[in-house]
Amino acid sequence: MRSYSPDLTPPWKRSKLAPEVPAEPDLVVEEVSTGFCGAVIRCEKTAEGPTVTLEDRFGKHRVFPLVERGFMLEGRVVTLVRPTAGGPVRPTRTASGSVAVPGARARVARAGRIYVEGRHDAELVERVWGDDLRIEGVVVEYLEGIDDLPAIVAEFAPAADARLGVLVDHLVPGSKESRLAEQVTGDDVLIVGHPYIDVWQAVKPSSVGIPAWPTIPRGQDWKTGVCRELGWPENTGAAWQRILGSVRSYRDLEPELLGRVEELIDFVTEPGLD
């Protein structure tokens, strides 16, 4: 007969059990000892025990052991465990990496808006941030160019309860875009941009399956030149569908675009605006 030895450790010194969370694909966690934050890519059995591979927003991968209280999820310590086989898996994250809200209804549209330059920009933002935008009630519209940006902003008339955010392509010092942006000021309008000639370049080449975006000489149509250099049919509409189809989540986009879109969403949804 086995003898019973009571645990004499004071309650306040005992380790609290951490909730077990299945390491489902796309779950974003932080490893407690290193601070590395990333999305779950896969779980594997190894000779040393089960491991999980995380990918951060820059595409870097790291492998960690699945140990008790080894990760942080939304500010609390958790124990990741291998997901059980079989049965449907409900996504835990949206394409942008935000917490998914199953069954959430779209919010009534805010007065504030986000403007982007063209249709491709709008489609890419919808692809990655669409779920978040609907929950927040943010409408994204495209302008077909920003040559009339000051007049467009003036017509919108941004206000404290109707903020305007604008995403601009090729917003670099000395560019036409930067000169137009400098003409627009106000506490309730925010203009940000990425350095790329076109939003196509904001998609990582590795996601599209190319080594790099080609350099196109000045004076040539950039999109047509890209198709020609990559050996694609010179049909920019079909090329864009190919590029857009390669985007599955925020991990397929360059950080220079990710940060700017997140900044605009935060700006037009700041608490207390409605």
PDB file of C-alpha atoms in Angstrom:
ATOM      1  CA  MET A   1       0.000   0.000   0.000  1.00  0.00           C
ATOM      2  CA  ARG A   2       1.425   3.392  -1.058  1.00  0.00           C
ATOM      3  CA  SER A   3       1.842   5.998   1.633  1.00  0.00           C
ATOM      4  CA  TYR A   4       0.375   9.464   1.122  1.00  0.00           C
ATOM      5  CA  SER A   5       2.665  12.473   1.522  1.00  0.00           C
ATOM      6  CA  PRO A   6       0.734  15.738   1.694  1.00  0.00           C
ATOM      7  CA  ASP A   7       2.046  18.812  -0.123  1.00  0.00           C
ATOM      8  CA  LEU A   8       3.199  21.089   2.692  1.00  0.00           C
ATOM      9  CA  THR A   9       4.130  23.983   0.321  1.00  0.00           C
ATOM     10  CA  PRO A  10       2.222  27.128   1.362  1.00  0.00           C
ATOM     11  CA  PRO A  11      -0.555  27.934  -1.125  1.00  0.00           C
ATOM     12  CA  TRP A  12       0.987  31.298  -2.021  1.00  0.00           C
ATOM     13  CA  LYS A  13       4.212  29.568  -3.115  1.00  0.00           C
ATOM     14  CA  ARG A  14       2.579  26.923  -5.281  1.00  0.00           C
ATOM     15  CA  SER A  15       2.752  27.403  -9.033  1.00  0.00           C
ATOM     16  CA  LYS A  16      -0.612  28.215 -10.518  1.00  0.00           C
ATOM     17  CA  LEU A  17      -1.699  25.993 -13.355  1.00  0.00           C
ATOM     18  CA  ALA A  18      -1.724  27.808 -16.684  1.00  0.00           C
ATOM     19  CA  PRO A  19      -4.622  27.171 -19.075  1.00  0.00           C
ATOM     20  CA  GLU A  20      -3.835  24.783 -21.907  1.00  0.00           C
ATOM     21  CA  VAL A  21      -4.299  26.245 -25.384  1.00  0.00           C
ATOM     22  CA  PRO A  22      -4.084  24.172 -28.591  1.00  0.00           C
ATOM     23  CA  ALA A  23      -1.291  25.451 -30.834  1.00  0.00           C
ATOM     24  CA  GLU A  24      -3.531  25.893 -33.853  1.00  0.00           C
ATOM     25  CA  PRO A  25      -2.068  27.368 -37.063  1.00  0.00           C
ATOM     26  CA  ASP A  26      -2.030  31.211 -37.099  1.00  0.00           C
ATOM     27  CA  LEU A  27      -2.406  31.513 -33.315  1.00  0.00           C
ATOM     28  CA  VAL A  28      -0.161  34.440 -32.303  1.00  0.00           C
ATOM     29  CA  VAL A  29       1.760  33.988 -29.037  1.00  0.00           C
ATOM     30  CA  GLU A  30       4.873  35.293 -27.290  1.00  0.00           C
ATOM     31  CA  GLU A  31       7.559  32.971 -25.930  1.00  0.00           C
ATOM     32  CA  VAL A  32       8.143  33.999 -22.313  1.00  0.00           C
ATOM     33  CA  SER A  33      11.914  33.606 -22.054  1.00  0.00           C
ATOM     34  CA  THR A  34      12.905  35.377 -25.274  1.00  0.00           C
ATOM     35  CA  GLY A  35       9.959  37.682 -25.983  1.00  0.00           C
ATOM     36  CA  PHE A  36       9.769  36.336 -29.545  1.00  0.00           C
ATOM     37  CA  CYS A  37       6.253  36.928 -30.883  1.00  0.00           C
ATOM     38  CA  GLY A  38       4.860  35.091 -33.871  1.00  0.00           C
ATOM     39  CA  ALA A  39       2.146  32.960 -35.411  1.00  0.00           C
ATOM     40  CA  VAL A  40       2.095  29.192 -35.062  1.00  0.00           C
ATOM     41  CA  ILE A  41       3.292  27.501 -38.238  1.00  0.00           C
ATOM     42  CA  ARG A  42       3.416  23.880 -37.132  1.00  0.00           C
ATOM     43  CA  CYS A  43       3.899  21.480 -34.213  1.00  0.00           C
ATOM     44  CA  GLU A  44       6.271  18.529 -34.436  1.00  0.00           C
ATOM     45  CA  LYS A  45       7.421  15.524 -32.418  1.00  0.00           C
ATOM     46  CA  THR A  46      11.180  15.434 -31.806  1.00  0.00           C
ATOM     47  CA  ALA A  47      13.538  13.241 -29.806  1.00  0.00           C
ATOM     48  CA  GLU A  48      13.658  15.980 -27.156  1.00  0.00           C
ATOM     49  CA  GLY A  49       9.877  16.347 -27.042  1.00  0.00           C
ATOM     50  CA  PRO A  50       7.160  18.276 -28.895  1.00  0.00           C
ATOM     51  CA  THR A  51       8.043  21.641 -30.427  1.00  0.00           C
ATOM     52  CA  VAL A  52       6.218  24.547 -32.016  1.00  0.00           C
ATOM     53  CA  THR A  53       7.498  26.726 -34.855  1.00  0.00           C
ATOM     54  CA  LEU A  54       6.581  30.424 -34.768  1.00  0.00           C
ATOM     55  CA  GLU A  55       6.854  32.965 -37.571  1.00  0.00           C
ATOM     56  CA  ASP A  56       7.067  36.678 -36.774  1.00  0.00           C
ATOM     57  CA  ARG A  57       5.650  39.461 -38.969  1.00  0.00           C
ATOM     58  CA  PHE A  58       8.982  39.761 -40.803  1.00  0.00           C
ATOM     59  CA  GLY A  59       8.968  36.092 -41.840  1.00  0.00           C
ATOM     60  CA  LYS A  60      11.580  34.901 -39.320  1.00  0.00           C
ATOM     61  CA  HIS A  61      11.041  31.384 -37.948  1.00  0.00           C
ATOM     62  CA  ARG A  62      12.020  30.068 -34.499  1.00  0.00           C
ATOM     63  CA  VAL A  63      11.395  26.690 -32.887  1.00  0.00           C
ATOM     64  CA  PHE A  64      10.491  26.369 -29.192  1.00  0.00           C
ATOM     65  CA  PRO A  65       9.720  23.385 -26.937  1.00  0.00           C
ATOM     66  CA  LEU A  66       6.140  22.961 -25.788  1.00  0.00           C
ATOM     67  CA  VAL A  67       6.752  23.393 -22.069  1.00  0.00           C
ATOM     68  CA  GLU A  68       4.381  24.276 -19.267  1.00  0.00           C
ATOM     69  CA  ARG A  69       3.762  28.031 -18.862  1.00  0.00           C
ATOM     70  CA  GLY A  70       6.035  28.679 -21.809  1.00  0.00           C
ATOM     71  CA  PHE A  71       4.002  31.270 -23.743  1.00  0.00           C
ATOM     72  CA  MET A  72       1.952  34.438 -23.385  1.00  0.00           C
ATOM     73  CA  LEU A  73      -1.404  34.792 -25.105  1.00  0.00           C
ATOM     74  CA  GLU A  74      -3.077  38.211 -24.943  1.00  0.00           C
ATOM     75  CA  GLY A  75      -1.270  39.120 -21.753  1.00  0.00           C
ATOM     76  CA  ARG A  76      -1.660  35.864 -19.820  1.00  0.00           C
ATOM     77  CA  VAL A  77       0.668  32.907 -19.368  1.00  0.00           C
ATOM     78  CA  VAL A  78      -0.534  29.737 -21.087  1.00  0.00           C
ATOM     79  CA  THR A  79       0.676  26.234 -21.795  1.00  0.00           C
ATOM     80  CA  LEU A  80       0.613  25.420 -25.485  1.00  0.00           C
ATOM     81  CA  VAL A  81      -0.323  21.853 -26.360  1.00  0.00           C
ATOM     82  CA  ARG A  82      -0.447  20.006 -29.643  1.00  0.00           C
ATOM     83  CA  PRO A  83      -3.864  20.364 -31.290  1.00  0.00           C
ATOM     84  CA  THR A  84      -6.026  17.287 -31.364  1.00  0.00           C
ATOM     85  CA  ALA A  85      -6.438  15.564 -34.695  1.00  0.00           C
ATOM     86  CA  GLY A  86      -9.761  15.561 -36.476  1.00  0.00           C
ATOM     87  CA  GLY A  87     -12.705  17.889 -36.366  1.00  0.00           C
ATOM     88  CA  PRO A  88     -13.026  21.329 -37.939  1.00  0.00           C
ATOM     89  CA  VAL A  89     -10.624  23.976 -36.717  1.00  0.00           C
ATOM     90  CA  ARG A  90     -12.080  27.414 -36.249  1.00  0.00           C
ATOM     91  CA  PRO A  91      -9.647  30.202 -37.187  1.00  0.00           C
ATOM     92  CA  THR A  92      -8.352  32.012 -34.106  1.00  0.00           C
ATOM     93  CA  ARG A  93      -6.919  34.933 -36.056  1.00  0.00           C
ATOM     94  CA  THR A  94      -7.967  37.109 -38.934  1.00  0.00           C
ATOM     95  CA  ALA A  95      -5.698  37.561 -41.948  1.00  0.00           C
ATOM     96  CA  SER A  96      -4.258  40.666 -40.260  1.00  0.00           C
ATOM     97  CA  GLY A  97      -3.274  38.679 -37.163  1.00  0.00           C
ATOM     98  CA  SER A  98      -6.033  40.124 -34.975  1.00  0.00           C
ATOM     99  CA  VAL A  99      -8.141  37.954 -32.677  1.00  0.00           C
ATOM    100  CA  ALA A 100     -11.010  36.464 -34.679  1.00  0.00           C
ATOM    101  CA  VAL A 101     -14.516  37.107 -33.363  1.00  0.00           C
ATOM    102  CA  PRO A 102     -16.687  34.229 -34.630  1.00  0.00           C
ATOM    103  CA  GLY A 103     -20.224  35.295 -35.486  1.00  0.00           C
ATOM    104  CA  ALA A 104     -19.494  38.990 -35.004  1.00  0.00           C
ATOM    105  CA  ARG A 105     -21.814  41.268 -36.965  1.00  0.00           C
ATOM    106  CA  ALA A 106     -20.495  44.138 -39.039  1.00  0.00           C
ATOM    107  CA  ARG A 107     -20.729  47.472 -37.270  1.00  0.00           C
ATOM    108  CA  VAL A 108     -22.682  50.355 -38.758  1.00  0.00           C
ATOM    109  CA  ALA A 109     -20.231  52.367 -40.848  1.00  0.00           C
ATOM    110  CA  ARG A 110     -18.427  55.214 -39.125  1.00  0.00           C
ATOM    111  CA  ALA A 111     -18.423  58.713 -40.520  1.00  0.00           C
ATOM    112  CA  GLY A 112     -14.639  58.446 -40.772  1.00  0.00           C
ATOM    113  CA  ARG A 113     -13.041  56.879 -43.827  1.00  0.00           C
ATOM    114  CA  ILE A 114      -9.772  55.521 -45.164  1.00  0.00           C
ATOM    115  CA  TYR A 115      -8.867  56.547 -48.703  1.00  0.00           C
ATOM    116  CA  VAL A 116      -6.342  54.642 -50.821  1.00  0.00           C
ATOM    117  CA  GLU A 117      -4.992  55.509 -54.250  1.00  0.00           C
ATOM    118  CA  GLY A 118      -6.388  52.787 -56.461  1.00  0.00           C
ATOM    119  CA  ARG A 119      -8.478  49.674 -56.812  1.00  0.00           C
ATOM    120  CA  HIS A 120      -5.541  47.345 -56.229  1.00  0.00           C
ATOM    121  CA  ASP A 121      -4.706  49.092 -52.963  1.00  0.00           C
ATOM    122  CA  ALA A 122      -8.324  48.741 -51.836  1.00  0.00           C
ATOM    123  CA  GLU A 123      -8.462  45.057 -52.772  1.00  0.00           C
ATOM    124  CA  LEU A 124      -5.231  44.311 -50.901  1.00  0.00           C
ATOM    125  CA  VAL A 125      -6.426  46.118 -47.773  1.00  0.00           C
ATOM    126  CA  GLU A 126      -9.706  44.209 -47.930  1.00  0.00           C
ATOM    127  CA  ARG A 127      -7.853  40.927 -48.383  1.00  0.00           C
ATOM    128  CA  VAL A 128      -5.845  41.322 -45.174  1.00  0.00           C
ATOM    129  CA  TRP A 129      -7.844  43.697 -42.981  1.00  0.00           C
ATOM    130  CA  GLY A 130     -11.408  43.139 -44.235  1.00  0.00           C
ATOM    131  CA  ASP A 131     -12.654  41.301 -41.130  1.00  0.00           C
ATOM    132  CA  ASP A 132     -11.213  43.955 -38.817  1.00  0.00           C
ATOM    133  CA  LEU A 133     -12.632  46.815 -40.865  1.00  0.00           C
ATOM    134  CA  ARG A 134     -16.154  45.386 -40.818  1.00  0.00           C
ATOM    135  CA  ILE A 135     -16.084  44.869 -37.053  1.00  0.00           C
ATOM    136  CA  GLU A 136     -14.812  48.437 -36.579  1.00  0.00           C
ATOM    137  CA  GLY A 137     -17.232  49.907 -39.127  1.00  0.00           C
ATOM    138  CA  VAL A 138     -14.491  51.435 -41.270  1.00  0.00           C
ATOM    139  CA  VAL A 139     -15.105  51.958 -44.978  1.00  0.00           C
ATOM    140  CA  VAL A 140     -12.177  52.000 -47.423  1.00  0.00           C
ATOM    141  CA  GLU A 141     -12.577  53.905 -50.690  1.00  0.00           C
ATOM    142  CA  TYR A 142     -10.176  54.301 -53.613  1.00  0.00           C
ATOM    143  CA  LEU A 143      -9.426  57.586 -55.366  1.00  0.00           C
ATOM    144  CA  GLU A 144      -7.972  56.599 -58.771  1.00  0.00           C
ATOM    145  CA  GLY A 145      -4.936  58.772 -58.049  1.00  0.00           C
ATOM    146  CA  ILE A 146      -4.127  61.616 -55.668  1.00  0.00           C
ATOM    147  CA  ASP A 147      -3.447  64.534 -58.040  1.00  0.00           C
ATOM    148  CA  ASP A 148      -6.406  66.360 -56.480  1.00  0.00           C
ATOM    149  CA  LEU A 149      -5.666  65.271 -52.899  1.00  0.00           C
ATOM    150  CA  PRO A 150      -5.986  68.724 -51.232  1.00  0.00           C
ATOM    151  CA  ALA A 151      -9.381  69.295 -52.858  1.00  0.00           C
ATOM    152  CA  ILE A 152     -10.525  65.766 -52.001  1.00  0.00           C
ATOM    153  CA  VAL A 153      -9.645  66.254 -48.333  1.00  0.00           C
ATOM    154  CA  ALA A 154     -11.315  69.668 -48.266  1.00  0.00           C
ATOM    155  CA  GLU A 155     -14.497  68.210 -49.745  1.00  0.00           C
ATOM    156  CA  PHE A 156     -14.537  65.426 -47.130  1.00  0.00           C
ATOM    157  CA  ALA A 157     -14.141  68.051 -44.378  1.00  0.00           C
ATOM    158  CA  PRO A 158     -12.520  65.904 -41.660  1.00  0.00           C
ATOM    159  CA  ALA A 159     -13.799  66.539 -38.137  1.00  0.00           C
ATOM    160  CA  ALA A 160     -13.312  65.117 -34.665  1.00  0.00           C
ATOM    161  CA  ASP A 161     -16.186  62.667 -35.212  1.00  0.00           C
ATOM    162  CA  ALA A 162     -15.309  61.984 -38.882  1.00  0.00           C
ATOM    163  CA  ARG A 163     -11.603  61.448 -39.248  1.00  0.00           C
ATOM    164  CA  LEU A 164      -9.953  60.791 -42.594  1.00  0.00           C
ATOM    165  CA  GLY A 165      -6.922  58.585 -43.189  1.00  0.00           C
ATOM    166  CA  VAL A 166      -5.167  58.448 -46.557  1.00  0.00           C
ATOM    167  CA  LEU A 167      -2.710  55.798 -47.771  1.00  0.00           C
ATOM    168  CA  VAL A 168      -0.367  57.069 -50.486  1.00  0.00           C
ATOM    169  CA  ASP A 169       1.921  55.074 -52.788  1.00  0.00           C
ATOM    170  CA  HIS A 170       5.565  56.140 -53.195  1.00  0.00           C
ATOM    171  CA  LEU A 171       5.509  58.633 -50.336  1.00  0.00           C
ATOM    172  CA  VAL A 172       9.224  59.433 -50.249  1.00  0.00           C
ATOM    173  CA  PRO A 173      11.048  62.786 -49.847  1.00  0.00           C
ATOM    174  CA  GLY A 174      11.023  64.867 -53.020  1.00  0.00           C
ATOM    175  CA  SER A 175       8.310  62.887 -54.785  1.00  0.00           C
ATOM    176  CA  LYS A 176       5.162  64.376 -56.289  1.00  0.00           C
ATOM    177  CA  GLU A 177       3.202  62.439 -53.701  1.00  0.00           C
ATOM    178  CA  SER A 178       5.108  63.980 -50.800  1.00  0.00           C
ATOM    179  CA  ARG A 179       4.564  67.489 -52.148  1.00  0.00           C
ATOM    180  CA  LEU A 180       0.820  66.887 -52.383  1.00  0.00           C
ATOM    181  CA  ALA A 181       0.717  65.401 -48.891  1.00  0.00           C
ATOM    182  CA  GLU A 182       2.492  68.453 -47.467  1.00  0.00           C
ATOM    183  CA  GLN A 183      -0.396  70.637 -48.679  1.00  0.00           C
ATOM    184  CA  VAL A 184      -2.835  68.828 -46.396  1.00  0.00           C
ATOM    185  CA  THR A 185      -2.860  69.607 -42.673  1.00  0.00           C
ATOM    186  CA  GLY A 186      -5.260  69.178 -39.780  1.00  0.00           C
ATOM    187  CA  ASP A 187      -5.727  67.292 -36.534  1.00  0.00           C
ATOM    188  CA  ASP A 188      -8.435  65.073 -38.025  1.00  0.00           C
ATOM    189  CA  VAL A 189      -6.654  63.958 -41.183  1.00  0.00           C
ATOM    190  CA  LEU A 190      -3.674  61.619 -41.362  1.00  0.00           C
ATOM    191  CA  ILE A 191      -1.714  60.951 -44.535  1.00  0.00           C
ATOM    192  CA  VAL A 192       0.790  58.106 -44.487  1.00  0.00           C
ATOM    193  CA  GLY A 193       2.443  56.109 -47.213  1.00  0.00           C
ATOM    194  CA  HIS A 194       4.805  53.374 -48.223  1.00  0.00           C
ATOM    195  CA  PRO A 195       7.972  53.749 -50.320  1.00  0.00           C
ATOM    196  CA  TYR A 196       6.940  51.460 -53.169  1.00  0.00           C
ATOM    197  CA  ILE A 197       6.216  52.700 -56.688  1.00  0.00           C
ATOM    198  CA  ASP A 198       3.064  50.590 -56.680  1.00  0.00           C
ATOM    199  CA  VAL A 199       1.275  48.524 -54.061  1.00  0.00           C
ATOM    200  CA  TRP A 200       2.277  45.396 -56.015  1.00  0.00           C
ATOM    201  CA  GLN A 201       5.725  45.771 -54.463  1.00  0.00           C
ATOM    202  CA  ALA A 202       4.240  45.654 -50.951  1.00  0.00           C
ATOM    203  CA  VAL A 203       3.635  41.939 -51.492  1.00  0.00           C
ATOM    204  CA  LYS A 204       6.737  39.940 -50.590  1.00  0.00           C
ATOM    205  CA  PRO A 205       8.441  38.489 -53.691  1.00  0.00           C
ATOM    206  CA  SER A 206       8.771  35.120 -51.929  1.00  0.00           C
ATOM    207  CA  SER A 207       4.981  34.959 -51.553  1.00  0.00           C
ATOM    208  CA  VAL A 208       4.505  35.623 -55.263  1.00  0.00           C
ATOM    209  CA  GLY A 209       7.173  33.065 -56.160  1.00  0.00           C
ATOM    210  CA  ILE A 210       9.712  35.456 -57.667  1.00  0.00           C
ATOM    211  CA  PRO A 211      13.255  36.294 -56.480  1.00  0.00           C
ATOM    212  CA  ALA A 212      12.635  40.068 -56.442  1.00  0.00           C
ATOM    213  CA  TRP A 213      10.547  42.802 -57.998  1.00  0.00           C
ATOM    214  CA  PRO A 214      12.364  43.928 -61.163  1.00  0.00           C
ATOM    215  CA  THR A 215      13.673  47.460 -61.621  1.00  0.00           C
ATOM    216  CA  ILE A 216      11.836  49.215 -64.447  1.00  0.00           C
ATOM    217  CA  PRO A 217      13.504  52.185 -66.210  1.00  0.00           C
ATOM    218  CA  ARG A 218      11.847  55.580 -65.869  1.00  0.00           C
ATOM    219  CA  GLY A 219       9.507  56.425 -68.707  1.00  0.00           C
ATOM    220  CA  GLN A 220       8.090  52.903 -69.014  1.00  0.00           C
ATOM    221  CA  ASP A 221       4.740  51.823 -67.640  1.00  0.00           C
ATOM    222  CA  TRP A 222       5.840  50.145 -64.432  1.00  0.00           C
ATOM    223  CA  LYS A 223       3.242  47.353 -64.302  1.00  0.00           C
ATOM    224  CA  THR A 224       3.658  46.432 -67.960  1.00  0.00           C
ATOM    225  CA  GLY A 225       7.419  46.459 -67.501  1.00  0.00           C
ATOM    226  CA  VAL A 226       7.138  44.133 -64.509  1.00  0.00           C
ATOM    227  CA  CYS A 227       5.064  41.659 -66.505  1.00  0.00           C
ATOM    228  CA  ARG A 228       7.584  41.779 -69.356  1.00  0.00           C
ATOM    229  CA  GLU A 229      10.604  41.291 -67.091  1.00  0.00           C
ATOM    230  CA  LEU A 230       8.993  38.388 -65.233  1.00  0.00           C
ATOM    231  CA  GLY A 231       7.913  36.681 -68.446  1.00  0.00           C
ATOM    232  CA  TRP A 232       4.226  37.052 -67.621  1.00  0.00           C
ATOM    233  CA  PRO A 233       1.593  37.906 -70.246  1.00  0.00           C
ATOM    234  CA  GLU A 234       1.386  41.687 -70.535  1.00  0.00           C
ATOM    235  CA  ASN A 235      -2.046  41.748 -68.957  1.00  0.00           C
ATOM    236  CA  THR A 236      -1.788  43.808 -65.769  1.00  0.00           C
ATOM    237  CA  GLY A 237      -5.264  42.811 -64.599  1.00  0.00           C
ATOM    238  CA  ALA A 238      -4.418  39.121 -64.764  1.00  0.00           C
ATOM    239  CA  ALA A 239      -1.029  39.807 -63.178  1.00  0.00           C
ATOM    240  CA  TRP A 240      -2.673  41.536 -60.246  1.00  0.00           C
ATOM    241  CA  GLN A 241      -5.054  38.639 -59.664  1.00  0.00           C
ATOM    242  CA  ARG A 242      -2.026  36.357 -59.592  1.00  0.00           C
ATOM    243  CA  ILE A 243      -0.332  38.600 -57.023  1.00  0.00           C
ATOM    244  CA  LEU A 244      -3.456  39.093 -54.908  1.00  0.00           C
ATOM    245  CA  GLY A 245      -4.104  35.357 -54.924  1.00  0.00           C
ATOM    246  CA  SER A 246      -0.712  34.799 -53.308  1.00  0.00           C
ATOM    247  CA  VAL A 247      -1.676  36.889 -50.265  1.00  0.00           C
ATOM    248  CA  ARG A 248      -3.161  34.804 -47.466  1.00  0.00           C
ATOM    249  CA  SER A 249      -2.329  36.923 -44.428  1.00  0.00           C
ATOM    250  CA  TYR A 250      -0.246  39.814 -43.122  1.00  0.00           C
ATOM    251  CA  ARG A 251       2.833  37.580 -43.324  1.00  0.00           C
ATOM    252  CA  ASP A 252       2.770  37.964 -47.124  1.00  0.00           C
ATOM    253  CA  LEU A 253       3.125  41.761 -46.932  1.00  0.00           C
ATOM    254  CA  GLU A 254       6.131  43.994 -46.344  1.00  0.00           C
ATOM    255  CA  PRO A 255       6.266  45.714 -42.928  1.00  0.00           C
ATOM    256  CA  GLU A 256       6.365  49.158 -44.573  1.00  0.00           C
ATOM    257  CA  LEU A 257       2.755  48.665 -45.664  1.00  0.00           C
ATOM    258  CA  LEU A 258       1.585  46.739 -42.595  1.00  0.00           C
ATOM    259  CA  GLY A 259       2.534  49.478 -40.180  1.00  0.00           C
ATOM    260  CA  ARG A 260       0.927  52.239 -42.209  1.00  0.00           C
ATOM    261  CA  VAL A 261      -2.440  50.513 -42.604  1.00  0.00           C
ATOM    262  CA  GLU A 262      -2.543  49.639 -38.889  1.00  0.00           C
ATOM    263  CA  GLU A 263      -1.741  53.288 -38.130  1.00  0.00           C
ATOM    264  CA  LEU A 264      -4.660  54.497 -40.254  1.00  0.00           C
ATOM    265  CA  ILE A 265      -7.108  52.047 -38.692  1.00  0.00           C
ATOM    266  CA  ASP A 266      -6.047  53.137 -35.202  1.00  0.00           C
ATOM    267  CA  PHE A 267      -6.392  56.798 -36.194  1.00  0.00           C
ATOM    268  CA  VAL A 268      -9.959  56.601 -37.496  1.00  0.00           C
ATOM    269  CA  THR A 269     -11.147  54.278 -34.688  1.00  0.00           C
ATOM    270  CA  GLU A 270      -9.542  56.015 -31.712  1.00  0.00           C
ATOM    271  CA  PRO A 271     -11.749  55.486 -28.626  1.00  0.00           C
ATOM    272  CA  GLY A 272     -14.067  58.366 -27.899  1.00  0.00           C
ATOM    273  CA  LEU A 273     -14.526  59.469 -31.511  1.00  0.00           C
ATOM    274  CA  ASP A 274     -18.157  58.244 -31.605  1.00  0.00           C
TER     275      ASP A 274
END
